[in-house]
Coordinates of C-alpha atoms in Angstrom, one line a residue:
M1148 CA 2.2 -27.4 20.0
R1149 CA 4.6 -25.9 17.6
R1150 CA 8.0 -27.1 16.3
D1151 CA 9.9 -25.0 18.8
N1152 CA 8.1 -26.7 21.7
A1153 CA 9.1 -30.0 20.2
Q1154 CA 12.8 -29.0 20.0
N1155 CA 12.6 -28.1 23.8
N1156 CA 11.5 -31.6 24.7
H1157 CA 14.4 -33.7 25.8
E1158 CA 12.8 -37.1 25.1
F1159 CA 11.8 -36.0 21.6
R1160 CA 15.3 -34.8 20.8
G1161 CA 16.7 -38.1 22.1
L1162 CA 14.4 -40.0 19.7
Q1163 CA 15.6 -37.8 16.9
R1164 CA 19.2 -38.6 17.8
L1165 CA 18.4 -42.3 17.8
F1166 CA 16.7 -42.2 14.5
I1167 CA 18.3 -39.6 12.3
P1168 CA 22.1 -40.5 12.2
P1169 CA 21.6 -44.2 11.0
Y1170 CA 18.9 -43.1 8.5
L1171 CA 21.1 -40.4 7.0
I1172 CA 24.1 -42.9 6.7
V1173 CA 21.8 -45.2 4.7
L1174 CA 20.7 -42.3 2.5
L1175 CA 24.2 -41.2 2.0
A1176 CA 25.3 -44.8 1.1
E1177 CA 22.6 -44.9 -1.6
S1178 CA 23.5 -41.6 -3.1
L1179 CA 27.2 -42.7 -3.4
Q1180 CA 26.1 -45.3 -6.0
A1181 CA 24.0 -43.0 -8.2
P1182 CA 26.9 -41.3 -10.2
F1183 CA 28.6 -44.4 -11.4
L1184 CA 25.9 -47.0 -11.8
Y1185 CA 25.5 -46.7 -15.6
V1186 CA 29.2 -46.0 -16.0
L1187 CA 30.0 -49.3 -14.2
Y1188 CA 27.8 -51.3 -16.5
H1189 CA 29.3 -49.5 -19.5
S1190 CA 32.7 -50.4 -18.3
Y1191 CA 31.8 -54.1 -18.4
R1192 CA 31.0 -53.6 -22.1
F1193 CA 27.4 -54.5 -21.8
I1194 CA 25.2 -53.4 -24.8
P1195 CA 22.5 -50.8 -24.3
S1196 CA 19.7 -53.3 -24.2
Q1197 CA 21.4 -55.2 -21.4
I1198 CA 21.9 -52.1 -19.4
A1199 CA 18.3 -51.1 -19.8
A1200 CA 17.2 -54.5 -18.6
L1201 CA 19.4 -54.3 -15.5
H1202 CA 18.0 -50.9 -14.7
S1203 CA 14.4 -51.8 -15.2
T1204 CA 14.9 -54.9 -13.0
G1205 CA 15.7 -52.6 -10.1
L1206 CA 12.5 -50.6 -10.8
F1207 CA 10.3 -53.7 -10.9
A1208 CA 11.8 -55.2 -7.8
C1209 CA 11.2 -51.8 -6.0
M1210 CA 7.6 -51.7 -7.2
I1211 CA 6.8 -55.2 -6.0
V1212 CA 8.4 -54.9 -2.6
S1213 CA 6.8 -51.5 -2.1
S1214 CA 3.3 -52.9 -2.7
L1215 CA 4.0 -55.6 -0.1
S1216 CA 5.7 -53.3 2.4
N1217 CA 2.8 -52.9 4.8
R1218 CA 2.3 -56.8 5.0
L1219 CA 6.0 -57.3 5.6
I1220 CA 6.1 -54.7 8.3
R1221 CA 3.2 -56.3 10.1
K1222 CA 4.7 -59.8 9.8
Y1223 CA 8.4 -59.1 10.6
G1224 CA 8.5 -55.7 12.2
T1225 CA 10.2 -52.5 11.3
R1226 CA 13.6 -53.1 12.8
S1227 CA 14.1 -56.4 10.9
L1228 CA 13.2 -54.8 7.7
C1229 CA 15.6 -51.9 8.3
L1230 CA 18.4 -54.4 8.9
L1231 CA 17.3 -56.3 5.7
C1232 CA 17.5 -53.0 3.8
T1233 CA 21.1 -52.4 4.9
S1234 CA 22.0 -56.0 4.3
T1235 CA 20.6 -56.2 0.8
A1236 CA 22.1 -52.9 -0.2
G1237 CA 25.5 -54.0 1.1
V1238 CA 25.5 -57.3 -0.7
A1239 CA 24.2 -55.6 -3.9
C1240 CA 27.2 -53.2 -3.8
L1241 CA 29.7 -56.1 -3.5
L1242 CA 28.0 -58.0 -6.3
K1243 CA 28.7 -55.1 -8.6
F1244 CA 32.4 -56.0 -8.6
S1245 CA 31.5 -58.9 -10.9
S1246 CA 31.1 -58.5 -14.6
S1247 CA 28.7 -61.4 -14.7
F1248 CA 25.3 -60.4 -16.1
L1249 CA 23.5 -63.0 -13.8
L1250 CA 25.2 -61.7 -10.6
L1251 CA 24.5 -58.1 -11.6
F1252 CA 20.9 -59.1 -12.3
V1253 CA 20.7 -60.4 -8.7
S1254 CA 22.4 -57.2 -7.5
R1255 CA 19.6 -55.1 -9.1
L1256 CA 17.0 -57.3 -7.4
L1257 CA 18.6 -56.5 -4.1
D1258 CA 18.8 -52.8 -5.0
G1259 CA 15.1 -52.8 -5.6
I1260 CA 14.4 -54.4 -2.3
S1261 CA 16.6 -52.0 -0.4
A1262 CA 15.1 -49.0 -2.2
A1263 CA 11.6 -50.0 -1.3
L1264 CA 12.4 -50.6 2.3
V1265 CA 14.5 -47.4 2.8
T1266 CA 11.3 -45.4 2.9
A1267 CA 8.7 -47.8 4.2
A1268 CA 10.5 -49.6 7.0
F1269 CA 12.5 -46.6 8.3
Q1270 CA 9.6 -44.2 8.5
E1271 CA 7.3 -46.8 9.9
W1272 CA 9.9 -47.5 12.7
Y1273 CA 10.0 -43.9 13.6
A1274 CA 6.3 -43.3 13.4
E1275 CA 5.4 -46.1 15.7
R1276 CA 7.7 -44.9 18.4
H1277 CA 6.8 -41.3 17.9
I1278 CA 3.0 -41.9 18.1
T1279 CA 2.4 -45.1 20.0
R1280 CA 5.5 -45.7 22.2
M1281 CA 6.2 -42.1 23.3
D1282 CA 2.9 -40.4 22.6
F1283 CA 4.2 -37.3 21.0
P1284 CA 1.9 -35.0 19.0
P1285 CA 1.6 -36.2 15.3
E1286 CA 2.5 -32.7 14.1
W1287 CA 5.9 -33.0 15.6
I1288 CA 6.7 -35.7 12.9
E1289 CA 7.2 -32.9 10.5
A1290 CA 10.1 -31.5 12.5
T1291 CA 12.0 -34.8 12.4
F1292 CA 11.5 -35.4 8.7
A1293 CA 12.4 -31.8 7.9
K1294 CA 15.8 -32.5 9.4
V1295 CA 16.0 -35.8 7.5
A1296 CA 15.1 -34.0 4.2
S1297 CA 17.7 -31.3 4.8
G1298 CA 20.4 -33.8 5.8
A1299 CA 19.6 -36.1 2.9
A1300 CA 19.8 -33.1 0.4
L1301 CA 23.2 -32.0 1.7
G1302 CA 24.4 -35.6 1.9
A1303 CA 23.5 -36.2 -1.7
V1304 CA 25.7 -33.3 -2.7
L1305 CA 28.5 -34.6 -0.5
A1306 CA 28.1 -38.1 -1.9
G1307 CA 28.8 -36.9 -5.3
W1308 CA 32.2 -35.3 -4.3
I1309 CA 33.0 -38.3 -2.2
A1310 CA 32.3 -40.7 -5.0
Q1311 CA 34.4 -38.6 -7.3
M1312 CA 37.4 -38.5 -5.0
V1313 CA 37.2 -42.2 -4.2
E1314 CA 37.0 -43.1 -8.0
G1315 CA 39.6 -40.5 -8.9
S1316 CA 42.1 -41.5 -6.3
T1317 CA 41.8 -45.3 -7.0
G1318 CA 41.0 -45.3 -10.7
V1319 CA 38.4 -48.1 -9.9
I1320 CA 34.9 -47.3 -11.0
G1321 CA 33.5 -49.8 -8.5
M1322 CA 35.2 -48.3 -5.5
P1323 CA 32.3 -45.9 -4.6
F1324 CA 30.1 -49.1 -4.2
A1325 CA 32.6 -50.6 -1.8
F1326 CA 32.5 -47.4 0.2
S1327 CA 28.7 -47.5 0.1
A1328 CA 28.8 -51.1 1.4
L1329 CA 30.9 -50.0 4.4
L1330 CA 28.5 -47.3 5.3
M1331 CA 25.6 -49.7 5.1
V1332 CA 27.4 -52.1 7.5
A1333 CA 28.0 -49.1 9.8
A1334 CA 24.3 -48.2 9.7
G1335 CA 23.3 -51.8 10.2
F1336 CA 25.5 -51.9 13.4
L1337 CA 23.9 -48.8 14.8
I1338 CA 20.4 -50.1 14.1
G1339 CA 21.1 -53.6 15.4
S1340 CA 22.7 -52.3 18.6
R1341 CA 20.6 -49.2 19.4
W1342 CA 17.1 -49.7 17.9
D1343 CA 14.5 -51.8 19.6
G1344 CA 12.3 -54.3 17.7
G1345 CA 8.6 -54.7 17.8
K1346 CA 5.9 -54.4 15.3
P1347 CA 3.5 -51.4 14.8
A1348 CA 0.9 -51.6 17.5
A1349 CA -2.0 -50.3 15.3
V1350 CA -2.4 -50.6 11.7
D1351 CA -5.7 -49.2 10.4
A1352 CA -7.4 -49.4 7.1
P1353 CA -5.7 -46.5 5.3
A1354 CA -2.3 -48.2 5.6
T1355 CA -3.5 -51.4 4.1
L1356 CA -5.9 -50.4 1.3
S1357 CA -6.1 -52.7 -1.6
F1358 CA -5.5 -51.4 -5.1
G1359 CA -9.2 -51.7 -5.7
K1360 CA -10.0 -49.6 -2.8
E1361 CA -7.4 -47.0 -3.7
L1362 CA -8.7 -46.8 -7.2
S1363 CA -12.3 -46.4 -6.0
I1364 CA -11.2 -43.5 -3.8
L1365 CA -9.6 -41.8 -6.9
L1366 CA -12.6 -42.4 -9.0
R1367 CA -14.9 -40.9 -6.4
Q1368 CA -12.8 -37.7 -6.1
P1369 CA -11.7 -36.3 -9.5
V1370 CA -9.3 -33.8 -8.0
A1371 CA -7.4 -36.6 -6.3
L1372 CA -7.5 -38.6 -9.6
V1373 CA -6.0 -35.7 -11.5
L1374 CA -3.2 -35.2 -8.8
S1375 CA -2.5 -38.9 -9.1
V1376 CA -2.1 -38.7 -12.9
I1377 CA 0.2 -35.7 -12.4
T1378 CA 2.3 -37.8 -10.0
V1379 CA 2.6 -40.7 -12.4
F1380 CA 3.7 -38.3 -15.3
C1381 CA 6.2 -36.5 -13.1
E1382 CA 7.8 -39.5 -11.5
S1383 CA 8.0 -41.3 -14.8
A1384 CA 9.8 -38.4 -16.4
L1385 CA 12.2 -38.1 -13.4
Q1386 CA 13.0 -41.9 -13.6
I1387 CA 13.8 -41.5 -17.3
F1388 CA 16.0 -38.5 -16.7
I1389 CA 17.8 -40.4 -13.9
F1390 CA 18.7 -43.1 -16.4
A1391 CA 19.4 -40.7 -19.3
W1392 CA 21.8 -38.1 -17.9
S1393 CA 24.8 -40.6 -17.4
P1394 CA 25.1 -41.9 -21.0
I1395 CA 24.7 -38.3 -22.4
L1396 CA 27.7 -37.1 -20.3
L1397 CA 29.5 -40.4 -21.0
K1398 CA 29.6 -39.5 -24.7
S1399 CA 31.1 -36.1 -23.7
K1400 CA 34.0 -37.7 -22.1
A1401 CA 34.5 -40.3 -24.8
I1402 CA 34.3 -38.0 -27.7
E1403 CA 35.8 -34.7 -26.5
G1404 CA 38.2 -36.2 -24.0
E1405 CA 37.1 -33.9 -21.3
N1406 CA 38.0 -34.7 -17.7
L1407 CA 34.4 -34.7 -16.8
G1408 CA 33.7 -36.4 -13.4
F1409 CA 30.4 -38.1 -12.9
G1410 CA 30.5 -37.6 -9.2
A1411 CA 31.1 -33.9 -9.6
A1412 CA 28.2 -33.7 -12.1
Y1413 CA 26.0 -35.5 -9.8
A1414 CA 26.9 -33.2 -7.0
C1415 CA 26.0 -30.2 -9.1
L1416 CA 22.6 -31.8 -10.0
M1417 CA 21.8 -32.4 -6.3
A1418 CA 23.0 -28.9 -5.3
F1419 CA 20.6 -27.3 -7.8
A1420 CA 17.8 -29.7 -6.5
L1421 CA 18.6 -28.4 -3.0
V1422 CA 18.3 -24.8 -4.2
G1423 CA 14.8 -25.6 -5.6
A1424 CA 13.8 -27.2 -2.3
L1425 CA 15.1 -24.3 -0.2
F1426 CA 13.2 -21.8 -2.4
F1427 CA 10.0 -23.8 -1.8
H1428 CA 10.4 -23.3 1.9
S1429 CA 11.6 -19.7 1.7
P1430 CA 9.4 -16.9 3.0
P1431 CA 8.6 -15.4 -0.4
A1432 CA 7.3 -18.9 -1.6
R1433 CA 5.2 -19.7 1.5
G1434 CA 2.4 -17.4 0.5
I1435 CA 2.1 -19.2 -2.9
P1436 CA -0.4 -22.1 -3.1
A1437 CA 1.2 -25.4 -3.6
S1438 CA -0.8 -26.1 -6.8
R1439 CA 0.5 -22.9 -8.3
T1440 CA 4.1 -23.7 -7.3
L1441 CA 3.7 -27.1 -8.9
A1442 CA 2.3 -25.7 -12.1
G1443 CA 5.1 -23.1 -12.3
A1444 CA 7.8 -25.7 -11.5
L1445 CA 6.5 -28.0 -14.2
M1446 CA 6.6 -25.2 -16.7
G1447 CA 10.2 -24.6 -15.8
S1448 CA 11.0 -28.3 -16.1
V1449 CA 9.5 -28.5 -19.5
L1450 CA 11.7 -25.5 -20.6
A1451 CA 14.8 -27.0 -19.2
L1452 CA 14.2 -30.4 -20.9
F1453 CA 13.3 -28.6 -24.1
L1454 CA 16.7 -26.8 -24.1
T1455 CA 18.4 -30.2 -23.3
Y1456 CA 16.6 -31.6 -26.4
K1457 CA 17.7 -28.7 -28.5
H1458 CA 21.4 -29.0 -27.5
L1459 CA 21.4 -32.8 -28.2
P1460 CA 22.8 -33.6 -31.7
E1461 CA 20.4 -35.2 -34.3
S1462 CA 22.8 -38.0 -35.1
S1463 CA 25.4 -39.9 -33.3
L1464 CA 27.8 -38.7 -36.0
H1465 CA 27.4 -35.1 -34.8
W1466 CA 28.1 -35.7 -31.1
K1467 CA 31.4 -33.8 -31.4
T1468 CA 29.5 -30.5 -32.2
A1469 CA 27.3 -30.8 -29.1
N1470 CA 27.7 -28.2 -26.4
F1471 CA 28.1 -30.4 -23.4
Q1472 CA 28.6 -27.4 -21.0
W1473 CA 25.1 -26.3 -22.0
L1474 CA 23.7 -29.8 -21.5
L1475 CA 25.1 -29.9 -18.0
L1476 CA 23.6 -26.4 -17.3
T1477 CA 20.2 -27.5 -18.6
F1478 CA 20.5 -30.6 -16.4
C1479 CA 21.1 -28.5 -13.4
A1480 CA 18.2 -26.2 -14.3
F1481 CA 16.0 -29.2 -14.5
E1482 CA 17.0 -30.5 -11.1
A1483 CA 16.3 -27.1 -9.6
T1484 CA 12.7 -27.4 -10.9
V1485 CA 12.5 -31.0 -9.5
G1486 CA 13.6 -29.7 -6.1
L1487 CA 10.8 -27.2 -6.3
L1488 CA 8.0 -29.5 -7.6
S1489 CA 8.8 -32.5 -5.4
P1490 CA 7.8 -30.8 -2.1
A1491 CA 4.8 -29.1 -3.7
L1492 CA 3.6 -32.4 -5.0
A1493 CA 4.1 -34.0 -1.7
K1494 CA 2.2 -31.3 0.1
L1495 CA -0.7 -31.6 -2.3
K1496 CA -0.8 -35.4 -1.8
A1497 CA -0.8 -35.1 2.0
E1498 CA -3.7 -32.7 1.8
L1499 CA -5.9 -34.2 -0.9
T1500 CA -5.1 -38.0 -0.7
P1501 CA -3.8 -38.8 2.8
S1502 CA -5.6 -42.1 3.0
L1503 CA -3.7 -43.4 0.0
G1504 CA -0.5 -43.6 2.0
R1505 CA 2.7 -44.0 0.1
G1506 CA 1.1 -44.1 -3.4
S1507 CA 1.5 -47.8 -4.0
L1508 CA -1.1 -47.6 -6.8
T1509 CA 0.8 -44.9 -8.7
N1510 CA 4.1 -47.0 -8.4
I1511 CA 2.7 -49.4 -11.0
P1512 CA 2.2 -47.1 -13.9
V1513 CA 5.4 -45.1 -13.1
T1514 CA 7.4 -48.4 -13.3
V1515 CA 5.7 -49.6 -16.5
I1516 CA 6.1 -46.2 -18.2
A1517 CA 9.6 -45.6 -17.2
S1518 CA 10.8 -49.2 -17.9
A1519 CA 9.1 -49.4 -21.3
A1520 CA 10.7 -46.2 -22.4
I1521 CA 14.1 -47.2 -21.2
I1522 CA 13.9 -50.8 -22.6
L1523 CA 12.4 -49.8 -26.0
L1524 CA 14.3 -46.5 -26.6
H1525 CA 17.7 -46.9 -25.1
P1526 CA 19.0 -49.6 -27.6
M1527 CA 18.1 -47.1 -30.5
G1528 CA 20.7 -45.1 -32.3
D1529 CA 19.3 -41.7 -31.1
A1530 CA 18.5 -43.1 -27.7
Q1531 CA 19.2 -40.0 -25.7
R1532 CA 17.1 -37.7 -27.9
S1533 CA 14.2 -40.2 -27.8
L1534 CA 14.4 -40.6 -24.0
V1535 CA 14.5 -36.8 -23.5
I1536 CA 11.6 -36.2 -25.8
T1537 CA 9.5 -38.9 -24.0
A1538 CA 10.2 -37.3 -20.6
L1539 CA 9.4 -33.9 -22.1
C1540 CA 6.0 -35.1 -23.4
L1541 CA 5.2 -36.6 -20.0
L1542 CA 6.0 -33.3 -18.3
I1543 CA 4.0 -31.3 -20.8
M1544 CA 0.9 -33.4 -20.0
A1545 CA 1.6 -33.0 -16.3
T1546 CA 1.9 -29.3 -16.8
F1547 CA -1.5 -28.9 -18.4
L1548 CA -3.1 -31.1 -15.7
A1549 CA -1.3 -29.0 -13.0
I1550 CA -2.8 -25.8 -14.4
L1551 CA -6.2 -27.4 -14.4
L1552 CA -5.7 -28.5 -10.9
D1553 CA -4.6 -25.0 -9.8
L1554 CA -7.7 -23.5 -11.4
V1555 CA -10.0 -26.0 -9.7
L1556 CA -8.5 -25.4 -6.3
A1557 CA -8.5 -21.6 -6.8
S1558 CA -12.2 -21.8 -7.5
R1559 CA -12.6 -23.4 -4.1
G1560 CA -10.9 -20.4 -2.6
G1561 CA -7.7 -22.3 -2.0
D1562 CA -9.4 -24.9 0.1
T1563 CA -7.4 -28.2 -0.3
Q1564 CA -8.4 -29.6 3.1
R1565 CA -11.3 -31.8 1.7
P1566 CA -9.8 -35.2 1.2
L1567 CA -11.9 -38.2 0.6
S1568 CA -10.9 -41.1 2.9
L1569 CA -12.4 -44.2 4.4
S1570 CA -11.3 -43.4 7.9
Q1571 CA -8.9 -41.1 9.8
P1572 CA -5.5 -41.1 8.0
R1573 CA -2.5 -42.4 9.9
P1574 CA 0.1 -39.8 10.9
V1575 CA 2.7 -41.5 8.8
A1576 CA 0.8 -40.4 5.6
S1577 CA 1.8 -36.9 6.2
H1578 CA 5.5 -37.6 6.1
P1579 CA 7.3 -35.0 3.9
T1580 CA 8.9 -36.5 0.9
V1581 CA 12.7 -36.6 0.9
H1582 CA 13.7 -35.6 -2.6
Q1583 CA 16.7 -37.6 -3.9
T1584 CA 18.0 -39.2 -7.0
P1585 CA 18.4 -42.8 -6.2
S1586 CA 20.5 -45.3 -8.0
Q1587 CA 18.1 -48.1 -7.2
G1588 CA 15.1 -46.7 -9.0

């Protein structure tokens, strides 16, 4: 059955209307926080090492909860965890109005919890009703999450402008977080009043693989191992960039006195990411193998970050000579390549390693690499250059591996449909990745 058959099914469209609006509200609320998170900590006069510690706290909390998400879902059910996601996110937003480092530390812990659950709990809730409760064809899942991905991308662009207007009209940097908390309350109300409870009816082996079993699968299939290493390098570089772009533009506003809005800048970044994602799904790109698209996008990302590095001054004393317009342009170019490589990487993972689920194993090195770079490099005098060059090195290594992967898959005649798994993968493993730049990590 094709997607057009799915859209003609009244019950299926009803399930979409039940699931998509609350989920998009949650994703919009998260995106509202991204432009001003670093700026908020800076306004509280925290030193760079403190800001780096707060950011890394969210990353580690997200990693821990992500690794436990399947157990939590089996024990408490998806609806309860979805409500927990909105509750923790709302409380975290309110705590950000305090300048106490301890309360902000707690806020980042809650951020990490909500960031982990916003993917696991919501997608599991939908998958269980789609497959088990209503017995729809598994391939129809793609139709739902294609809508979610499109809505989330547009919502991220909109969130940047909303955050800019809210902050600009009130003059309060924390006001976008208050608006985000209101949206979380609204989403929680919709979930609590309209969604049913229950636990997944069937949880098979691939959803609960231990780290040891996941690693054994990767070691037995070198192609999957290479893809996982590429994923680690790409996501680590992206996490570093997510942290680095705000302080770079913050120096622009402080030194040149430009009326540069962080919400507007974020909206531009997300708009270019959307352009990249749209190109991936365009007719000209559909005939290109995902591995080749990934390699090409990584080459573009390396070029974009190299230009970013070239336009960064060598010393903090020379910041006034930096061309910040060029920096913003290179940021946008980088996000365009991310918008292209993210769906390509997700497609390859769904085809080559479906039994590994959400990639809980790769979350560990991503968190360690990104956090180590942020904690060790951000307090340095030339922190921005050091962070950018670190992300650049990670992407260069990912590019070489992506070229190797493309050559190997091309030698197979383009056959990527030979994954190594312990049993039949769950349909949830094929969910498309929703690309976004989260504030929580």
